[in-house]
Amino acid sequence: MNGTVKKRKAGVDGVKNFEYYKPKSLEEARELLLKYGEEASILNGGTDLIVRIHDGLSHPKAVIDIKGIEGLSEITYDEVDGLTIGACVTLNQMGENPVLLEKFRVLAEAGHTVGSCQVRNRATMAGNIANASPLADTATPLLALDAMVKVFGEEGETEVSIHDFFVWVRKTCLQVGDIVTGIRIPNYGSIEGIYQKHTRRNEVDLATVCATVIKIDGEVHIALGSVAPTPIRARKTEAFLKGKVLTEEVIEEAIEMVLGEIAPIGDIRASKDYREEIVKVLIRRGLRELIAAM
Amino acid sequence: MKRDVCFILNGEPVKASIEPHVTLLHMLREVFDLTGAKEGCGGGECGACTVLVNNKPMNACLILAVEADGLDILTVEGLSNGLELDELQQTFIDHAALQCGYCTPGMIMSAKALLMKNPTPTEDQVVKAISGNLCRCTGYKKIVEAVMDISNRNLGS
Ligand SMILES: Cc1cc2nc3c(=O)[nH]c(=O)nc-3n(C[C@H](O)[C@H](O)[C@H](O)COP(=O)(O)OP(=O)(O)OC[C@H]3O[C@@H](n4cnc5c(N)ncnc54)[C@H](O)[C@@H]3O)c2cc1C
Ligand code: FES
Ligand code: FES
């Protein structure tokens, strides 16, 4: 023993060095990502990545900052394609977009529950889903809205359904070299309903359970987070609710069905039983909200 | 490999050559000797490192120094004019809105960002604006009062 005490230095400064690149085009970024393979990390808002590097959970050799790539920072809307949110648009920029607030309010509201104002000035929705946490706040509205993820990959730009995007805890369908360029929400006639996030503390906390319960053009869509390895849709319950009038009895039956579709675990935020109780509350409240909206 | 960064720091153009893994917070503190922004948690939770980037509050601990290239960065040191304190800083003192002072630069920068966007915020808006900043001493009441004092003054003028 030489008597030295191991102490982690504060800040990312204690970690191994890496190369930093800020490519100007998707092609250039992809080339770098392929060159470094698994040892490259895409840097967007950095609110997940920099924390992971700081905590010693990620050790990239190269960090590829995509914020210098043109065309990734815009929100566009048209009646045919719907709403497209560029990969580098921050959550606070989303919260200030008039079309998003008017037509896709549930998504803006979910984004607004992420972290703090400081975090939302950096964090992006692309980063939120690419990080693939089961509790990611923007995941359940995107699932409920049947969003499409735009990916620049081997075959140029393609779209993948959000339902195929999440594979497991922290695992997406993205391959080495793939870059999410944006997220597209199809245009709908009407969207009613709410996003709910249950947390231990009101501000700057991760969801114990979160849920989006909405009605799109008359059909109920239910998505839940932090109740399975990935955020999920409650398809059986949705099928059960199809064409039914939302009475209190129907709602109670739906709640029991939802419990059969989830597989929560116990962790530092809550026990399995507690999560199930909260799921009941969020679904009941969400469905009652739909009655009120009619 | 070190990289050159050029940016605006408290109104002045500056340059530095910095390793990519250094955070903006550490560059401000160690290269520019601006020790106003503090490291509380180093992970985005406490807001002690809050600075304004292009007038928006952000956690300097979650930004790489190399990312500052081309940006406009304002720290608490940029508020005063020499020894003359900015109105918000003076109001914090007048209201005794600090005890140990560790959270204060971050609180002031979050409040500053709000006041730059909205000179007459409501109490609710003030509380929201500082909700990403933790204070272990004052219990927030006096901090909110100090910012509301400015809001009320702006409303009156
Ligand atoms: C204090 C704090 C509080 C937080 N609170 C919440 C919360 O309440 N709810 C919540 O859901 N999250 C929370 N987070 C996590 C984080 O802020 C979000 O997940 C955020 O949306 C991540 O976006 P980003 O742009 O910062 O991602 P980054 O950190 O830049 O990237 C995250 C991951 O996605 C990959 N990635 C990013 N962009 C792309 C792309 N275009 N293509 C392919 N891969 C990409 C990166 O390589 C990385 O692996 C919090 C984080 C902090 C520090
Ligand atoms: S040190 Fe940056 S948020 Fe705590
Ligand atoms: S005054 Fe001590 S932490 Fe706020």
Coordinates of C-alpha atoms and ligand atoms in Angstrom, one line a residue:
Chain A
M1 CA 0.0 0.0 0.0
N2 CA 1.4 3.4 -0.8
G3 CA -1.2 5.2 1.3
T4 CA -2.9 7.1 -1.6
V5 CA -6.6 7.7 -1.3
K6 CA -8.6 7.2 -4.5
K7 CA -10.7 10.3 -5.0
R8 CA -12.8 11.0 -8.0
K9 CA -12.1 14.5 -9.2
A10 CA -15.2 16.6 -9.6
G11 CA -16.3 17.5 -13.1
V12 CA -15.6 15.7 -16.4
D13 CA -12.0 16.8 -15.9
G14 CA -11.2 13.7 -13.9
V15 CA -12.0 11.4 -16.8
K16 CA -10.0 10.2 -19.7
N17 CA -9.6 12.6 -22.6
F18 CA -11.4 12.3 -25.8
E19 CA -11.4 13.9 -29.2
Y20 CA -14.1 16.4 -30.0
Y21 CA -15.5 16.9 -33.5
K22 CA -18.1 19.3 -34.8
P23 CA -19.0 18.1 -38.3
K24 CA -20.9 20.4 -40.7
S25 CA -22.8 17.7 -42.6
L26 CA -24.6 14.4 -41.9
E27 CA -22.2 12.7 -44.2
E28 CA -19.1 14.0 -42.4
A29 CA -20.7 13.0 -39.0
R30 CA -21.5 9.5 -40.2
E31 CA -18.0 9.0 -41.5
L32 CA -16.6 9.9 -38.1
L33 CA -19.1 7.7 -36.3
L34 CA -18.2 4.8 -38.5
K35 CA -14.5 5.4 -38.1
Y36 CA -14.7 5.3 -34.3
G37 CA -17.5 2.6 -34.1
E38 CA -18.7 1.8 -30.6
E39 CA -16.1 4.3 -29.2
A40 CA -17.9 7.3 -30.6
S41 CA -20.7 9.1 -28.9
I42 CA -23.1 11.6 -30.5
L43 CA -23.3 14.8 -28.4
N44 CA -26.6 16.7 -28.7
G45 CA -27.7 18.7 -25.6
G46 CA -25.3 16.7 -23.5
T47 CA -27.6 16.4 -20.5
D48 CA -27.4 12.6 -20.5
L49 CA -24.1 12.1 -22.2
I50 CA -22.0 14.5 -20.1
V51 CA -23.5 13.2 -16.9
R52 CA -22.6 9.6 -18.0
I53 CA -19.1 10.6 -18.8
H54 CA -18.8 12.5 -15.5
D55 CA -20.1 9.4 -13.6
G56 CA -17.7 7.1 -15.4
L57 CA -20.5 5.2 -17.1
S58 CA -19.4 6.2 -20.7
H59 CA -15.8 6.4 -21.9
P60 CA -16.0 7.6 -25.5
K61 CA -12.8 8.1 -27.5
A62 CA -14.6 10.6 -29.8
V63 CA -17.5 12.9 -29.1
I64 CA -19.3 14.0 -32.2
D65 CA -21.2 17.2 -31.7
I66 CA -24.1 17.3 -34.2
K67 CA -25.2 20.9 -33.4
G68 CA -23.1 22.3 -36.2
I69 CA -25.1 20.4 -38.8
E70 CA -27.4 22.6 -40.8
G71 CA -31.2 21.8 -40.9
L72 CA -31.4 19.9 -37.6
S73 CA -32.7 22.9 -35.5
E74 CA -36.0 23.6 -37.1
I75 CA -39.6 22.8 -36.4
T76 CA -41.7 22.6 -39.5
Y77 CA -45.4 21.9 -40.1
D78 CA -47.6 21.1 -43.0
E79 CA -50.9 19.4 -43.4
V80 CA -49.6 16.5 -45.4
D81 CA -46.5 15.5 -43.3
G82 CA -47.6 16.9 -40.0
L83 CA -45.1 18.3 -37.5
T84 CA -41.4 17.6 -37.8
I85 CA -39.1 18.5 -34.9
G86 CA -35.4 18.7 -35.8
A87 CA -33.0 16.6 -33.7
C88 CA -31.3 19.6 -32.2
V89 CA -34.4 21.5 -31.2
T90 CA -34.3 22.0 -27.5
L91 CA -37.3 21.1 -25.2
N92 CA -37.7 24.8 -24.3
Q93 CA -37.8 25.7 -28.0
M94 CA -40.5 23.1 -28.4
G95 CA -42.4 24.7 -25.5
E96 CA -42.4 28.0 -27.3
N97 CA -43.6 26.8 -30.7
P98 CA -47.1 28.0 -31.4
V99 CA -48.1 25.1 -33.7
L100 CA -46.9 22.6 -31.2
L101 CA -48.7 24.3 -28.4
E102 CA -51.9 24.5 -30.4
K103 CA -52.1 21.2 -32.1
F104 CA -49.8 18.8 -30.1
R105 CA -50.1 20.3 -26.7
V106 CA -49.6 17.0 -24.9
L107 CA -46.1 16.7 -26.3
A108 CA -45.1 20.2 -25.4
E109 CA -46.4 19.6 -21.8
A110 CA -44.5 16.3 -21.5
G111 CA -41.3 18.0 -22.7
H112 CA -41.8 20.8 -20.2
T113 CA -41.6 18.3 -17.3
V114 CA -38.0 17.3 -18.1
G115 CA -35.4 18.5 -15.6
S116 CA -35.2 22.3 -14.9
C117 CA -35.3 25.3 -17.1
Q118 CA -31.5 25.1 -17.4
V119 CA -31.7 21.5 -18.5
R120 CA -34.5 22.2 -21.0
N121 CA -32.4 25.0 -22.6
R122 CA -30.0 22.2 -23.7
A123 CA -31.9 18.9 -23.7
T124 CA -33.5 17.7 -26.9
M125 CA -36.3 15.3 -27.7
A126 CA -34.0 13.3 -30.0
G127 CA -31.6 12.8 -27.1
N128 CA -34.4 11.9 -24.8
I129 CA -35.5 9.0 -26.9
A130 CA -32.0 8.0 -28.2
N131 CA -31.0 7.6 -24.5
A132 CA -33.9 5.0 -24.3
S133 CA -34.6 5.3 -20.6
P134 CA -37.9 3.5 -19.7
L135 CA -39.1 6.7 -18.0
A136 CA -38.1 9.3 -20.7
D137 CA -40.8 12.0 -20.5
T138 CA -41.3 12.5 -24.2
A139 CA -41.5 8.8 -25.0
T140 CA -45.1 8.1 -24.0
P141 CA -46.7 11.0 -26.0
L142 CA -44.6 10.0 -29.0
L143 CA -45.8 6.4 -28.7
A144 CA -49.4 7.6 -28.2
L145 CA -49.1 9.9 -31.3
D146 CA -47.6 7.1 -33.5
A147 CA -44.6 9.3 -34.2
M148 CA -42.0 8.5 -36.9
V149 CA -38.2 8.8 -36.2
K150 CA -36.2 10.2 -39.1
V151 CA -32.8 8.4 -39.3
F152 CA -29.8 9.2 -41.5
G153 CA -28.1 5.9 -42.0
E154 CA -26.7 3.5 -44.5
E155 CA -29.5 4.1 -47.0
G156 CA -29.6 7.9 -46.5
E157 CA -32.6 9.3 -44.7
T158 CA -35.3 6.8 -43.7
E159 CA -38.2 6.8 -41.2
V160 CA -38.7 4.2 -38.5
S161 CA -41.8 4.0 -36.4
I162 CA -41.4 4.9 -32.7
H163 CA -42.9 1.5 -32.0
D164 CA -39.8 -0.2 -33.4
F165 CA -37.4 2.4 -32.0
F166 CA -37.1 1.3 -28.4
V167 CA -35.6 -2.2 -28.0
W168 CA -34.7 -2.5 -24.3
V169 CA -33.4 -0.4 -21.4
R170 CA -31.0 2.1 -23.0
K171 CA -31.1 0.2 -26.3
T172 CA -32.7 1.5 -29.5
C173 CA -32.8 0.1 -33.0
L174 CA -30.1 2.5 -34.1
Q175 CA -27.0 1.0 -35.7
V176 CA -23.4 2.3 -35.4
G177 CA -23.3 5.4 -37.6
D178 CA -27.0 6.2 -37.5
I179 CA -28.1 9.7 -36.6
V180 CA -31.6 10.7 -35.7
T181 CA -32.3 13.9 -37.8
G182 CA -35.8 14.6 -36.5
I183 CA -39.1 13.3 -35.2
R184 CA -42.3 13.6 -37.2
I185 CA -45.8 13.5 -35.8
P186 CA -48.6 12.8 -38.3
N187 CA -51.3 15.4 -38.7
Y188 CA -54.6 14.5 -36.9
G189 CA -58.1 16.0 -36.8
S190 CA -58.2 16.2 -33.1
I191 CA -56.1 15.3 -30.1
E192 CA -57.5 15.4 -26.6
G193 CA -56.1 14.2 -23.3
I194 CA -53.1 14.7 -21.0
Y195 CA -49.6 13.6 -20.0
Q196 CA -49.2 12.8 -16.4
K197 CA -45.9 12.3 -14.5
H198 CA -45.8 11.0 -11.0
T199 CA -42.6 12.1 -9.2
R200 CA -41.3 12.2 -5.6
R201 CA -40.6 16.0 -5.8
N202 CA -42.3 18.6 -8.1
E203 CA -39.2 20.0 -9.8
V204 CA -36.1 18.3 -11.3
D205 CA -37.1 14.7 -10.7
L206 CA -37.4 11.6 -12.9
A207 CA -40.8 9.9 -13.3
T208 CA -41.8 7.1 -10.9
V209 CA -44.4 6.4 -13.4
C210 CA -45.7 8.5 -16.4
A211 CA -48.6 8.1 -18.7
T212 CA -50.1 9.6 -21.8
V213 CA -53.9 9.0 -22.2
I214 CA -55.2 10.7 -25.3
K215 CA -58.1 10.4 -27.8
I216 CA -57.0 10.8 -31.4
D217 CA -59.9 11.3 -33.9
G218 CA -62.2 9.4 -31.5
E219 CA -59.8 6.5 -30.5
V220 CA -58.2 6.2 -27.1
H221 CA -54.4 5.7 -27.1
I222 CA -52.7 4.8 -23.8
A223 CA -48.9 4.8 -23.3
L224 CA -47.0 4.2 -20.1
G225 CA -43.4 4.8 -18.9
S226 CA -41.3 3.3 -16.2
V227 CA -43.5 0.2 -16.0
A228 CA -41.5 -2.1 -18.4
P229 CA -38.0 -2.2 -19.9
T230 CA -39.2 0.2 -22.6
P231 CA -42.0 2.7 -22.6
I232 CA -45.1 0.9 -23.9
R233 CA -48.5 1.2 -25.5
A234 CA -51.4 -0.6 -23.7
R235 CA -52.8 -2.1 -26.9
K236 CA -55.2 -4.7 -25.4
T237 CA -56.8 -2.0 -23.2
E238 CA -57.1 0.3 -26.2
A239 CA -58.9 -2.5 -28.2
F240 CA -61.2 -3.1 -25.2
L241 CA -62.1 0.6 -25.1
K242 CA -62.8 0.9 -28.9
G243 CA -66.3 2.1 -29.5
K244 CA -67.2 2.0 -25.8
V245 CA -68.7 4.9 -23.9
L246 CA -66.4 5.8 -21.0
T247 CA -68.5 5.1 -18.0
E248 CA -67.0 4.6 -14.5
E249 CA -67.5 0.8 -14.9
V250 CA -65.7 0.8 -18.2
I251 CA -62.9 2.8 -16.7
E252 CA -62.4 0.4 -13.8
E253 CA -62.4 -2.5 -16.2
A254 CA -59.8 -0.8 -18.3
I255 CA -57.6 -0.2 -15.3
E256 CA -57.5 -3.9 -14.5
M257 CA -56.6 -4.6 -18.1
V258 CA -53.7 -2.1 -18.1
L259 CA -52.3 -3.9 -15.0
G260 CA -52.1 -7.1 -17.1
E261 CA -50.1 -5.3 -19.8
I262 CA -47.3 -3.9 -17.6
A263 CA -44.3 -5.4 -15.8
P264 CA -43.0 -2.8 -13.3
I265 CA -40.0 -3.4 -11.1
G266 CA -39.1 -2.0 -7.7
D267 CA -36.1 0.4 -7.6
I268 CA -34.9 3.4 -5.7
R269 CA -37.8 5.5 -6.8
A270 CA -40.6 3.1 -5.8
S271 CA -41.6 -0.5 -5.2
K272 CA -43.4 -2.6 -7.8
D273 CA -46.7 -2.5 -5.8
Y274 CA -46.5 1.3 -5.5
R275 CA -46.0 1.7 -9.2
E276 CA -49.1 -0.4 -9.9
E277 CA -51.2 1.7 -7.6
I278 CA -49.9 4.9 -9.3
V279 CA -50.7 3.4 -12.7
K280 CA -54.3 2.9 -11.6
V281 CA -54.5 6.5 -10.5
L282 CA -53.0 7.9 -13.7
I283 CA -55.2 5.8 -16.0
R284 CA -58.3 6.6 -14.0
R285 CA -57.5 10.3 -14.1
G286 CA -56.5 10.2 -17.7
L287 CA -59.7 8.5 -18.9
R288 CA -61.9 10.8 -16.7
E289 CA -60.2 13.7 -18.3
L290 CA -61.3 12.4 -21.7
I291 CA -64.9 12.3 -20.5
A292 CA -64.6 15.9 -19.3
A293 CA -63.1 16.9 -22.7
M294 CA -66.2 15.6 -24.6
Chain B
M1 CA -5.8 17.3 -28.3
K2 CA -6.4 20.9 -27.3
R3 CA -8.8 23.0 -29.3
D4 CA -9.1 26.7 -29.7
V5 CA -12.3 28.4 -28.6
C6 CA -13.3 32.0 -29.3
F7 CA -16.4 33.4 -27.6
I8 CA -17.9 36.4 -25.9
L9 CA -17.3 36.4 -22.1
N10 CA -19.1 39.1 -20.2
G11 CA -19.2 41.3 -23.2
E12 CA -15.6 40.9 -24.2
P13 CA -14.3 38.6 -27.0
V14 CA -11.9 36.0 -25.5
K15 CA -9.8 33.1 -26.6
A16 CA -8.6 29.9 -25.0
S17 CA -7.0 26.6 -25.9
I18 CA -8.6 23.8 -24.0
E19 CA -8.8 20.0 -23.8
P20 CA -12.2 18.7 -25.0
H21 CA -13.1 16.9 -21.7
V22 CA -13.0 20.1 -19.6
T23 CA -16.4 21.6 -18.8
L24 CA -17.3 25.2 -19.4
L25 CA -17.6 25.5 -15.6
H26 CA -14.0 24.5 -15.1
M27 CA -12.7 26.6 -17.9
L28 CA -14.5 29.7 -16.5
R29 CA -13.2 29.0 -13.0
E30 CA -9.7 27.8 -13.8
V31 CA -8.7 29.5 -17.0
F32 CA -10.6 32.8 -16.6
D33 CA -10.5 33.0 -12.8
L34 CA -14.2 33.6 -12.7
T35 CA -15.2 31.7 -9.6
G36 CA -18.7 33.1 -9.3
A37 CA -20.3 30.0 -10.9
K38 CA -19.9 27.2 -8.4
E39 CA -19.7 23.4 -8.7
G40 CA -22.4 21.9 -6.4
C41 CA -23.3 18.6 -7.9
G42 CA -21.5 18.6 -11.2
G43 CA -24.5 16.9 -12.8
G44 CA -27.3 19.4 -13.6
E45 CA -29.2 19.0 -10.4
C46 CA -28.4 22.0 -8.2
G47 CA -28.0 25.1 -10.5
A48 CA -25.0 26.5 -8.6
C49 CA -23.1 26.6 -12.0
T50 CA -25.9 28.5 -13.9
V51 CA -24.6 31.0 -16.5
L52 CA -26.4 32.6 -19.4
V53 CA -25.6 31.3 -22.8
N54 CA -27.0 33.6 -25.5
N55 CA -29.2 35.0 -22.7
K56 CA -30.6 31.6 -21.7
P57 CA -29.8 30.0 -18.3
M58 CA -27.8 26.8 -18.6
N59 CA -25.8 24.5 -16.3
A60 CA -22.1 25.2 -17.1
C61 CA -21.3 21.8 -15.6
L62 CA -23.2 20.1 -18.5
I63 CA -21.5 22.0 -21.3
L64 CA -18.1 21.2 -22.7
A65 CA -15.7 24.2 -22.8
V66 CA -15.1 23.5 -26.5
E67 CA -18.8 24.0 -27.2
A68 CA -18.6 27.6 -26.1
D69 CA -17.0 28.5 -29.4
G70 CA -19.0 31.3 -31.0
L71 CA -21.4 31.7 -28.1
D72 CA -22.1 34.7 -25.8
I73 CA -21.6 33.8 -22.2
L74 CA -22.6 35.9 -19.2
T75 CA -21.5 35.0 -15.7
V76 CA -22.4 36.8 -12.4
E77 CA -19.1 38.7 -12.7
G78 CA -20.5 40.3 -15.9
L79 CA -23.4 42.0 -14.1
S80 CA -21.6 44.6 -12.0
N81 CA -19.9 47.6 -13.5
G82 CA -16.6 47.6 -11.6
L83 CA -17.4 47.9 -8.0
E84 CA -20.9 49.1 -8.7
L85 CA -23.3 46.3 -8.3
D86 CA -26.2 45.5 -10.6
E87 CA -29.7 46.3 -9.3
L88 CA -30.5 42.6 -8.8
Q89 CA -27.3 41.9 -6.9
Q90 CA -27.9 44.9 -4.6
T91 CA -31.5 43.8 -4.0
F92 CA -30.3 40.3 -2.9
I93 CA -28.2 42.1 -0.3
D94 CA -31.0 44.4 0.7
H95 CA -33.3 41.5 1.3
A96 CA -30.7 39.3 2.9
A97 CA -31.5 36.8 0.3
L98 CA -28.4 34.8 1.0
Q99 CA -26.6 33.1 3.9
C100 CA -23.6 31.0 2.9
G101 CA -23.8 32.4 -0.7
Y102 CA -22.9 29.2 -2.5
C103 CA -26.1 29.2 -4.5
T104 CA -26.3 32.9 -5.0
P105 CA -24.5 33.4 -8.3
G106 CA -26.6 30.7 -9.9
M107 CA -29.9 32.1 -8.3
I108 CA -29.0 35.5 -9.6
M109 CA -28.3 34.3 -13.1
S110 CA -31.6 32.3 -13.3
A111 CA -33.5 35.4 -12.0
K112 CA -31.6 37.6 -14.4
A113 CA -32.6 35.5 -17.4
L114 CA -36.2 35.8 -16.3
L115 CA -36.1 39.5 -15.8
M116 CA -34.4 40.0 -19.2
K117 CA -37.3 38.2 -20.9
N118 CA -40.0 39.5 -18.6
P119 CA -39.2 42.6 -16.4
T120 CA -42.4 42.2 -14.4
P121 CA -42.8 38.6 -13.5
T122 CA -45.4 37.3 -11.1
E123 CA -44.3 35.4 -7.9
D124 CA -45.3 32.2 -9.6
Q125 CA -43.1 32.9 -12.5
V126 CA -40.2 33.7 -10.2
V127 CA -40.6 30.5 -8.3
K128 CA -40.6 28.5 -11.6
A129 CA -37.6 30.3 -12.9
I130 CA -35.5 29.4 -9.9
S131 CA -36.8 25.9 -9.5
G132 CA -33.7 24.5 -11.0
N133 CA -31.6 26.1 -8.3
L134 CA -31.1 24.6 -4.9
C135 CA -30.5 26.6 -1.8
R136 CA -29.6 24.8 1.4
C137 CA -29.8 27.9 3.7
T138 CA -32.4 30.5 3.1
G139 CA -35.6 28.6 2.4
Y140 CA -36.2 30.5 -0.8
K141 CA -38.6 33.1 0.6
K142 CA -36.2 36.0 0.7
I143 CA -34.8 35.1 -2.7
V144 CA -38.3 35.3 -4.2
E145 CA -39.0 38.5 -2.3
A146 CA -35.8 40.1 -3.7
V147 CA -36.7 39.3 -7.3
M148 CA -40.3 40.4 -6.7
D149 CA -39.0 43.7 -5.4
I150 CA -37.4 44.3 -8.8
S151 CA -40.6 43.2 -10.6
N152 CA -42.7 45.6 -8.5
R153 CA -40.3 48.4 -9.1
N154 CA -40.4 47.7 -12.9
L155 CA -44.2 47.6 -12.7
G156 CA -44.3 51.0 -11.0
S157 CA -41.9 52.7 -13.4
Ligands
LIG1 C1 -30.7 17.3 -13.8 C2 -31.3 16.5 -14.9 C3 -32.6 16.2 -14.8 C4 -33.2 15.4 -15.8 N1 -34.5 15.2 -15.8 C5 -35.1 14.4 -16.7 C6 -36.5 14.2 -16.7 O1 -37.2 14.7 -15.8 N2 -37.1 13.4 -17.6 C7 -36.4 12.8 -18.6 O2 -36.9 12.1 -19.4 N3 -35.0 13.0 -18.7 C8 -34.4 13.8 -17.7 N4 -33.0 14.0 -17.8 C9 -32.2 13.3 -18.8 C10 -32.0 14.2 -20.1 O3 -32.0 15.6 -19.8 C11 -33.0 14.0 -21.2 O4 -33.0 12.6 -21.5 C12 -32.6 14.8 -22.5 O5 -33.8 14.9 -23.3 C13 -31.5 14.2 -23.3 O6 -31.3 15.0 -24.4 P1 -29.9 15.6 -24.8 O7 -30.0 16.4 -26.1 O8 -29.3 16.4 -23.7 O9 -29.1 14.3 -25.0 P2 -27.5 13.9 -25.1 O10 -27.0 13.8 -23.7 O11 -26.8 14.8 -26.0 O12 -27.6 12.5 -25.7 C14 -28.3 11.4 -25.0 C15 -28.0 10.1 -25.8 O13 -28.6 10.1 -27.0 C16 -27.7 10.0 -28.1 N5 -28.1 10.9 -29.1 C17 -28.4 12.2 -28.9 N6 -28.9 12.8 -30.1 C18 -28.9 11.8 -31.0 C19 -29.2 11.8 -32.4 N7 -29.6 12.8 -33.0 N8 -29.0 10.6 -33.0 C20 -28.6 9.5 -32.4 N9 -28.3 9.5 -31.1 C21 -28.4 10.6 -30.4 C22 -26.3 10.4 -27.5 O14 -25.3 9.8 -28.1 C23 -26.5 9.9 -26.0 O15 -26.2 8.5 -26.0 C24 -32.4 14.8 -16.8 C25 -31.0 15.1 -16.9 C26 -30.5 15.9 -15.9 C27 -29.0 16.2 -16.0
FES2 S1 -22.9 22.0 -10.5 FE1 -24.0 22.3 -12.3 S2 -26.0 21.9 -11.7 FE2 -24.9 21.4 -9.9
FES3 S1 -27.4 30.7 0.7 FE1 -26.4 28.8 1.2 S2 -27.0 27.5 -0.4 FE2 -28.2 29.3 -0.7

